[in-house]
């Protein structure tokens, strides 16, 4: 049986890139003094930060056969993932009533959007971009439910880039997503060798859709027992279920490049002192649930395990190398927490909500992705509304960290405010190093 933390890493973490250094990067990367991967029509760094890349201009002028013009009547400033929302001009939404023979032009526009822009925004791992751009789209030609999932994400991305048309694109996205999910939900218990690759890809896109969907004011942390789009924690955990069924086939199939050997376990627990102290206090709070007498021992144990997993997640993000995927690391915590913890979240238990608020510090590290933008602040606000005094005092540290737009888990090797690595079992509160068990993921 695969460990859940290894599975979630596999979804978002392709292997290390082998592109050699070059001095021909875009001016944005040179200005920021970071390595440019020179991917066209826009480099990955410009895609991630939603800024205009030099390459899009040169690409549109050259009209290379590898980057043909769009079929729809678009201007040049939306051709690359680097296009910003403020600079995107309004354009007529291509309707499926516009046809060339039996071609549905609206759907073709969305597929073009995914293959030329959206595919570059799924993670910071550029090795995965071509797999999403080519291999996943090709798989979608054989499975309508996957193709509709692809089109749904592309529609939400266009709505993000063209805010004055967001409502129309959101409706288009919802229509495609509903049809994709109707097939997904019925057939996911019976994943086969022929469809497991498509289910694997769609399960990952469902998570992105859940975050990219419009957020309603006052939306609760969970809606109900059915895994709706806003129930993002069960969605992430659901990916684990799909891969458990299909792993032997997926790891040898066309999407094997999205998988990476390794384990989330780490012995490096270094953290900024402020984060370390906060997690220690949080652990003591959770232990007090059973110590107070008459408490729920199972819930108390679930809280302690959730905080342990959160410390491991903090440390992994803080010490991760440049070749490790930040999305994979951030999304591991939801699959590590016990089922009892999810149950307590649904019950709006204060301890569970407070732990989730501290996980928002992790989500804030993904705030530069268009589909994650604002999510950490959104969750903190809703958690605050769910809690009453004096529980709200526990939200002070994560709230201030996010409101200052501070990414407190960014590695600063010379910082004096650093708690050194602990030896296993050396911390009396049970929050020490996590044992580095054997990896359950092989190959890739």
Coordinates of C-alpha atoms in Angstrom, one line a residue:
X1 CA 0.0 0.0 0.0
X2 CA 1.4 3.4 -1.0
X3 CA 1.9 6.1 1.7
X4 CA -0.5 9.0 1.0
X5 CA 2.3 11.6 1.3
X6 CA 4.3 9.9 -1.5
X7 CA 1.3 9.7 -3.7
X8 CA 0.4 13.4 -3.5
X9 CA 4.1 14.3 -4.3
X10 CA 3.8 12.1 -7.4
X11 CA 1.0 14.2 -8.8
X12 CA 2.7 17.5 -8.8
X13 CA 6.4 16.7 -8.9
X14 CA 8.1 15.6 -12.2
X15 CA 11.8 15.0 -12.3
X16 CA 14.5 17.6 -12.3
X17 CA 15.0 19.6 -15.5
X18 CA 18.1 19.1 -17.5
X19 CA 18.1 22.3 -19.5
X20 CA 21.6 23.8 -19.6
X21 CA 22.2 27.4 -18.5
X22 CA 21.8 30.1 -21.1
X23 CA 22.4 33.8 -21.4
X24 CA 19.4 34.3 -23.8
X25 CA 16.7 34.6 -21.1
X26 CA 14.0 37.2 -21.1
X27 CA 14.6 40.7 -19.7
X28 CA 12.2 40.0 -16.8
X29 CA 14.3 37.1 -15.5
X30 CA 17.5 39.1 -16.1
X31 CA 16.1 42.0 -14.2
X32 CA 15.1 39.7 -11.3
X33 CA 18.4 37.9 -11.5
X34 CA 16.9 34.4 -11.8
X35 CA 17.4 31.6 -14.3
X36 CA 15.1 31.8 -17.4
X37 CA 14.0 28.5 -18.9
X38 CA 13.4 30.2 -22.3
X39 CA 10.1 28.4 -22.8
X40 CA 8.0 30.1 -25.5
X41 CA 5.6 31.8 -25.9
X42 CA 6.4 32.8 -22.3
X43 CA 9.0 31.5 -19.8
X44 CA 7.8 29.7 -16.7
X45 CA 8.8 32.5 -14.3
X46 CA 6.7 35.1 -16.2
X47 CA 3.8 32.6 -16.3
X48 CA 4.0 32.0 -12.5
X49 CA 4.1 35.7 -11.6
X50 CA 1.5 36.7 -14.4
X51 CA 3.8 39.3 -16.0
X52 CA 4.4 39.9 -19.7
X53 CA 7.3 38.0 -21.1
X54 CA 9.5 39.3 -23.9
X55 CA 9.2 36.1 -25.8
X56 CA 5.5 36.5 -26.6
X57 CA 6.2 39.5 -28.8
X58 CA 9.0 37.8 -30.7
X59 CA 6.9 34.7 -31.0
X60 CA 3.9 36.5 -32.4
X61 CA 6.1 38.4 -34.9
X62 CA 7.8 35.2 -36.1
X63 CA 4.5 33.2 -36.4
X64 CA 6.5 30.0 -36.0
X65 CA 4.8 26.8 -37.1
X66 CA 5.2 25.6 -33.5
X67 CA 3.1 28.5 -32.3
X68 CA 0.4 29.2 -34.9
X69 CA -2.0 32.1 -34.3
X70 CA -5.2 31.4 -32.4
X71 CA -8.3 30.4 -34.4
X72 CA -10.3 33.0 -32.6
X73 CA -10.1 36.8 -33.0
X74 CA -7.7 37.5 -30.1
X75 CA -5.2 40.3 -29.8
X76 CA -1.5 39.8 -29.1
X77 CA -1.6 40.6 -25.4
X78 CA -3.3 37.4 -24.4
X79 CA -1.1 35.0 -26.3
X80 CA 1.2 34.1 -23.4
X81 CA 0.6 33.1 -19.8
X82 CA 2.4 36.2 -18.8
X83 CA -0.5 38.4 -19.8
X84 CA -1.9 40.3 -16.8
X85 CA -5.5 40.8 -15.9
X86 CA -5.1 44.5 -16.0
X87 CA -3.7 44.6 -19.5
X88 CA -6.0 42.0 -21.1
X89 CA -8.5 43.7 -23.4
X90 CA -12.1 42.6 -23.8
X91 CA -12.8 40.3 -26.7
X92 CA -15.9 38.6 -28.0
X93 CA -16.3 35.2 -26.4
X94 CA -16.1 32.7 -29.2
X95 CA -19.5 30.9 -29.3
X96 CA -20.0 27.2 -30.3
X97 CA -22.6 28.6 -32.6
X98 CA -19.7 29.7 -34.7
X99 CA -18.7 26.7 -36.7
X100 CA -16.4 25.6 -39.5
X101 CA -18.0 22.5 -40.8
X102 CA -18.8 20.6 -37.6
X103 CA -16.0 22.3 -35.5
X104 CA -17.1 23.9 -32.3
X105 CA -15.0 27.1 -32.3
X106 CA -15.7 27.9 -28.6
X107 CA -14.3 24.6 -27.4
X108 CA -11.3 24.9 -29.8
X109 CA -10.5 28.3 -28.3
X110 CA -10.5 26.8 -24.8
X111 CA -8.2 23.9 -25.9
X112 CA -5.9 26.4 -27.5
X113 CA -5.8 28.4 -24.3
X114 CA -4.9 25.3 -22.2
X115 CA -2.2 24.2 -24.6
X116 CA -0.6 27.6 -25.0
X117 CA -1.0 29.2 -21.6
X118 CA -2.8 27.4 -18.9
X119 CA -0.7 24.2 -18.9
X120 CA 2.3 26.3 -17.8
X121 CA 0.5 27.5 -14.6
X122 CA -0.1 24.2 -12.9
X123 CA 3.1 24.1 -10.9
X124 CA 6.7 25.5 -10.8
X125 CA 8.1 22.3 -12.4
X126 CA 8.7 23.0 -16.0
X127 CA 9.3 19.3 -16.8
X128 CA 5.6 18.8 -16.4
X129 CA 4.5 21.6 -18.8
X130 CA 4.8 19.5 -22.0
X131 CA 3.1 16.6 -20.4
X132 CA 0.0 18.8 -19.6
X133 CA 0.3 20.6 -23.0
X134 CA 0.7 17.5 -25.2
X135 CA 0.2 14.2 -23.4
X136 CA -2.8 15.1 -21.2
X137 CA -4.6 16.8 -24.1
X138 CA -3.9 13.7 -26.3
X139 CA -5.4 11.5 -23.6
X140 CA -8.4 13.8 -23.5
X141 CA -9.1 13.0 -27.2
X142 CA -10.0 9.5 -26.1
X143 CA -11.9 10.4 -22.9
X144 CA -14.6 13.1 -23.1
X145 CA -14.7 13.6 -19.3
X146 CA -11.0 14.5 -19.3
X147 CA -11.3 16.8 -22.2
X148 CA -14.2 18.6 -20.5
X149 CA -12.0 19.0 -17.4
X150 CA -9.3 20.5 -19.5
X151 CA -11.8 23.0 -21.1
X152 CA -13.2 23.9 -17.7
X153 CA -9.8 24.9 -16.3
X154 CA -9.0 26.9 -19.5
X155 CA -12.3 28.7 -19.3
X156 CA -11.6 29.7 -15.7
X157 CA -8.2 30.9 -16.7
X158 CA -9.6 33.1 -19.5
X159 CA -12.1 34.5 -17.0
X160 CA -9.2 35.4 -14.7
X161 CA -7.3 37.1 -17.5
X162 CA -10.4 38.9 -18.7
X163 CA -12.2 40.0 -15.6
X164 CA -15.0 41.9 -17.4
X165 CA -16.0 38.6 -19.1
X166 CA -15.4 36.4 -16.0
X167 CA -19.0 35.6 -15.4
X168 CA -19.5 34.2 -18.9
X169 CA -16.4 32.1 -18.8
X170 CA -17.3 30.8 -15.3
X171 CA -20.6 29.6 -16.7
X172 CA -18.8 27.9 -19.6
X173 CA -16.4 26.3 -17.1
X174 CA -19.2 25.1 -14.8
X175 CA -21.0 23.5 -17.7
X176 CA -17.9 21.5 -18.8
X177 CA -17.0 20.6 -15.2
X178 CA -20.5 19.3 -14.3
X179 CA -20.4 17.0 -17.3
X180 CA -16.9 15.8 -16.5
X181 CA -17.8 15.1 -12.8
X182 CA -21.0 13.2 -13.7
X183 CA -18.8 10.6 -15.5
X184 CA -16.0 10.8 -12.9
X185 CA -18.2 10.2 -9.9
X186 CA -20.0 7.2 -11.4
X187 CA -16.9 5.5 -12.7
X188 CA -14.1 6.3 -10.3
X189 CA -14.8 3.2 -8.2
X190 CA -14.1 1.1 -11.3
X191 CA -10.9 2.5 -12.7
X192 CA -9.4 0.3 -15.4
X193 CA -6.2 0.1 -17.2
X194 CA -7.7 1.8 -20.2
X195 CA -9.0 4.9 -18.4
X196 CA -6.8 5.2 -15.3
X197 CA -4.5 7.8 -17.0
X198 CA -7.4 10.0 -17.8
X199 CA -8.8 9.6 -14.3
X200 CA -5.4 10.5 -12.8
X201 CA -5.2 13.6 -14.9
X202 CA -8.7 14.7 -14.2
X203 CA -8.4 14.1 -10.5
X204 CA -5.6 16.6 -10.4
X205 CA -7.5 19.1 -12.5
X206 CA -10.5 18.8 -10.2
X207 CA -8.3 20.1 -7.4
X208 CA -7.2 23.1 -9.5
X209 CA -10.8 23.8 -10.4
X210 CA -11.8 23.7 -6.8
X211 CA -9.4 26.5 -6.0
X212 CA -9.9 28.4 -9.2
X213 CA -13.7 28.5 -8.9
X214 CA -15.4 31.7 -7.8
X215 CA -15.4 32.1 -4.0
X216 CA -18.6 33.3 -2.5
X217 CA -18.6 35.7 0.4
X218 CA -19.2 33.9 3.7
X219 CA -18.6 30.5 2.2
X220 CA -18.0 28.0 5.0
X221 CA -14.9 25.9 5.3
X222 CA -17.0 22.9 4.2
X223 CA -20.4 22.9 2.6
X224 CA -21.9 19.4 3.1
X225 CA -21.1 15.8 2.8
X226 CA -21.0 15.7 -1.0
X227 CA -17.6 16.8 -2.2
X228 CA -18.5 20.1 -3.9
X229 CA -15.9 22.3 -5.5
X230 CA -15.4 24.4 -2.3
X231 CA -14.6 21.2 -0.3
X232 CA -11.0 21.4 -1.4
X233 CA -9.5 19.2 1.4
X234 CA -11.6 16.1 0.4
X235 CA -10.8 16.8 -3.3
X236 CA -7.0 16.6 -2.6
X237 CA -7.5 13.5 -0.5
X238 CA -9.6 12.0 -3.3
X239 CA -6.6 12.1 -5.7
X240 CA -5.0 9.7 -3.3
X241 CA -7.9 7.3 -3.7
X242 CA -7.6 7.4 -7.5
X243 CA -3.9 6.7 -7.5
X244 CA -4.2 3.9 -5.0
X245 CA -6.3 2.0 -7.5
X246 CA -4.2 2.8 -10.6
X247 CA -0.6 3.2 -9.4
X248 CA 1.0 0.1 -11.1
X249 CA -0.4 1.1 -14.4
X250 CA 0.1 4.9 -14.1
X251 CA 3.8 4.6 -13.2
X252 CA 4.4 2.8 -16.4
X253 CA 2.0 4.8 -18.6
X254 CA 2.1 7.9 -20.7
X255 CA 1.9 10.2 -17.6
X256 CA 4.7 8.5 -15.7
X257 CA 6.7 11.7 -16.2
X258 CA 4.4 13.4 -13.6
X259 CA 5.6 10.9 -11.0
X260 CA 8.7 11.2 -8.9
X261 CA 10.3 8.6 -6.6
X262 CA 10.7 9.7 -3.1
X263 CA 9.0 10.3 0.2
X264 CA 7.8 13.3 2.1
X265 CA 9.5 12.1 5.3
X266 CA 12.4 14.3 6.3
X267 CA 14.8 14.5 9.2
X268 CA 15.5 18.2 8.6
X269 CA 13.1 20.1 10.9
X270 CA 14.7 23.5 10.8
X271 CA 12.2 26.3 11.0
X272 CA 12.1 30.0 11.7
X273 CA 11.8 30.6 15.4
X274 CA 8.4 32.3 15.2
X275 CA 6.9 29.3 13.4
X276 CA 8.6 26.8 15.7
X277 CA 7.2 28.5 18.8
X278 CA 3.7 28.8 17.3
X279 CA 3.6 25.1 16.5
X280 CA 4.8 24.2 20.0
X281 CA 2.0 26.2 21.5
X282 CA -0.5 24.7 19.1
X283 CA 0.6 21.2 20.1
X284 CA 0.1 22.0 23.8
X285 CA -3.3 23.3 23.0
X286 CA -4.3 20.1 21.3
X287 CA -3.0 17.9 24.1
X288 CA -5.1 19.8 26.6
X289 CA -8.3 18.4 24.9
X290 CA -7.9 15.0 26.6
X291 CA -6.0 16.3 29.6
X292 CA -8.9 18.6 30.7
X293 CA -11.0 15.5 31.5
X294 CA -14.2 14.5 29.8
X295 CA -12.7 15.4 26.4
X296 CA -12.7 13.4 23.2
X297 CA -9.5 11.3 23.3
X298 CA -9.9 10.3 19.6
X299 CA -10.3 13.9 18.6
X300 CA -7.3 15.0 20.7
X301 CA -5.1 12.4 19.1
X302 CA -6.3 13.5 15.6
X303 CA -5.4 17.1 16.5
X304 CA -1.9 16.1 17.7
X305 CA -1.3 14.1 14.5
X306 CA -2.5 17.0 12.4
X307 CA -0.1 19.4 14.1
X308 CA 2.8 16.9 13.7
X309 CA 2.0 16.7 9.9
X310 CA 1.8 20.5 9.8
X311 CA 5.3 20.8 11.4
X312 CA 6.7 18.4 8.8
X313 CA 5.0 20.3 6.0
X314 CA 6.4 23.6 7.3
X315 CA 9.9 22.1 7.5
X316 CA 9.7 20.5 4.1
X317 CA 8.7 23.8 2.5
X318 CA 11.3 25.8 4.4
X319 CA 14.2 23.4 3.5
X320 CA 13.1 22.2 0.1
X321 CA 15.6 22.4 -2.8
X322 CA 15.0 24.4 -6.0
X323 CA 14.2 21.2 -7.9
X324 CA 11.4 20.2 -5.5
X325 CA 7.8 21.1 -6.3
X326 CA 6.2 23.6 -3.9
X327 CA 2.7 22.6 -4.9
X328 CA 3.4 19.0 -4.1
X329 CA 4.8 19.9 -0.8
X330 CA 2.0 22.1 0.2
X331 CA -0.7 19.6 -0.8
X332 CA 0.7 16.8 1.2
X333 CA -0.6 17.9 4.6
X334 CA -4.3 17.3 3.6
X335 CA -3.7 13.6 2.8
X336 CA -1.7 13.0 6.0
X337 CA -4.3 14.2 8.5
X338 CA -6.5 11.5 10.1
X339 CA -10.1 11.0 9.0
X340 CA -11.2 12.0 12.5
X341 CA -9.6 15.5 11.9
X342 CA -11.7 16.0 8.8
X343 CA -14.7 14.9 10.8
X344 CA -13.9 17.6 13.4
X345 CA -13.5 20.2 10.7
X346 CA -16.9 19.5 9.4
X347 CA -18.3 19.9 12.9
X348 CA -16.5 23.3 13.1
X349 CA -14.6 22.2 16.2
X350 CA -12.5 25.2 17.3
X351 CA -9.2 23.2 17.6
X352 CA -9.6 21.8 14.1
X353 CA -10.3 25.3 12.7
X354 CA -7.3 26.8 14.4
X355 CA -5.0 24.1 13.0
X356 CA -6.5 24.7 9.5
X357 CA -5.8 28.5 10.0
X358 CA -2.1 27.7 10.6
X359 CA -2.1 25.6 7.4
X360 CA -3.2 28.8 5.6
X361 CA 0.4 30.0 6.1
X362 CA 1.5 27.1 3.8
X363 CA -1.2 27.9 1.2
X364 CA -0.1 31.5 1.2
X365 CA 3.2 30.3 -0.4
X366 CA 1.2 29.4 -3.5
X367 CA -0.4 32.8 -3.7
X368 CA 1.4 33.6 -6.9
X369 CA -0.5 31.0 -8.9
X370 CA -3.6 32.5 -10.4
X371 CA -5.8 29.6 -9.2
X372 CA -4.5 30.0 -5.6
X373 CA -4.5 33.8 -5.4
X374 CA -6.2 35.0 -2.3
X375 CA -7.2 31.6 -0.9
X376 CA -5.2 31.8 2.3
X377 CA -6.8 35.1 3.2
X378 CA -10.2 33.8 2.2
X379 CA -9.9 30.8 4.5
X380 CA -8.6 32.9 7.5
X381 CA -11.5 35.2 7.2
X382 CA -14.1 32.4 7.2
X383 CA -12.4 30.6 10.1
X384 CA -12.4 33.9 12.0
X385 CA -16.2 34.2 11.4
X386 CA -16.7 30.6 12.6
X387 CA -14.9 31.1 15.9
X388 CA -15.7 33.2 19.0
X389 CA -13.5 34.7 21.6
X390 CA -11.2 33.7 23.1
X391 CA -10.5 31.1 20.2
X392 CA -9.9 34.0 17.8
X393 CA -6.7 34.9 19.6
X394 CA -5.1 31.8 18.1
X395 CA -5.5 33.3 14.6
X396 CA -3.3 36.3 15.3
X397 CA 0.0 34.8 14.1
X398 CA -1.3 33.3 10.8
X399 CA -3.5 36.3 10.1
X400 CA -0.7 38.8 10.5
X401 CA 1.7 36.6 8.5
X402 CA -0.7 36.5 5.6
X403 CA -1.9 40.1 5.8
X404 CA 1.7 41.3 5.6
X405 CA 2.1 39.1 2.5
X406 CA 4.9 37.4 4.3
X407 CA 6.2 34.1 3.2
X408 CA 7.8 33.1 6.4
X409 CA 8.9 29.7 5.3
X410 CA 11.2 30.9 2.6
X411 CA 14.7 29.7 3.3
X412 CA 17.2 32.3 4.5
X413 CA 20.4 30.4 5.4
X414 CA 22.1 33.3 7.2
X415 CA 19.1 34.2 9.3
X416 CA 19.8 34.1 13.1
X417 CA 16.1 33.4 13.7
X418 CA 16.4 29.7 13.0
X419 CA 15.7 26.7 15.1
X420 CA 18.3 24.0 14.3
X421 CA 17.5 20.4 13.3
X422 CA 16.3 18.3 16.2
X423 CA 17.3 14.7 16.7
X424 CA 14.4 12.2 16.6
X425 CA 12.5 12.1 19.8
X426 CA 14.4 15.0 21.3
X427 CA 11.4 17.3 21.7
X428 CA 9.3 16.6 24.8
X429 CA 6.1 17.8 23.2
X430 CA 6.2 15.0 20.6
X431 CA 6.8 17.5 17.7
X432 CA 10.4 16.6 16.9
X433 CA 11.9 15.1 13.7
X434 CA 9.7 12.8 11.7
X435 CA 11.3 9.4 11.1
X436 CA 12.5 8.9 7.6
X437 CA 10.8 5.7 6.6
X438 CA 11.4 3.8 3.4
X439 CA 9.9 5.3 0.3
X440 CA 6.9 3.5 -1.1
X441 CA 7.3 5.1 -4.6
X442 CA 9.6 3.5 -7.1
X443 CA 10.5 4.0 -10.7
X444 CA 9.6 7.2 -12.5

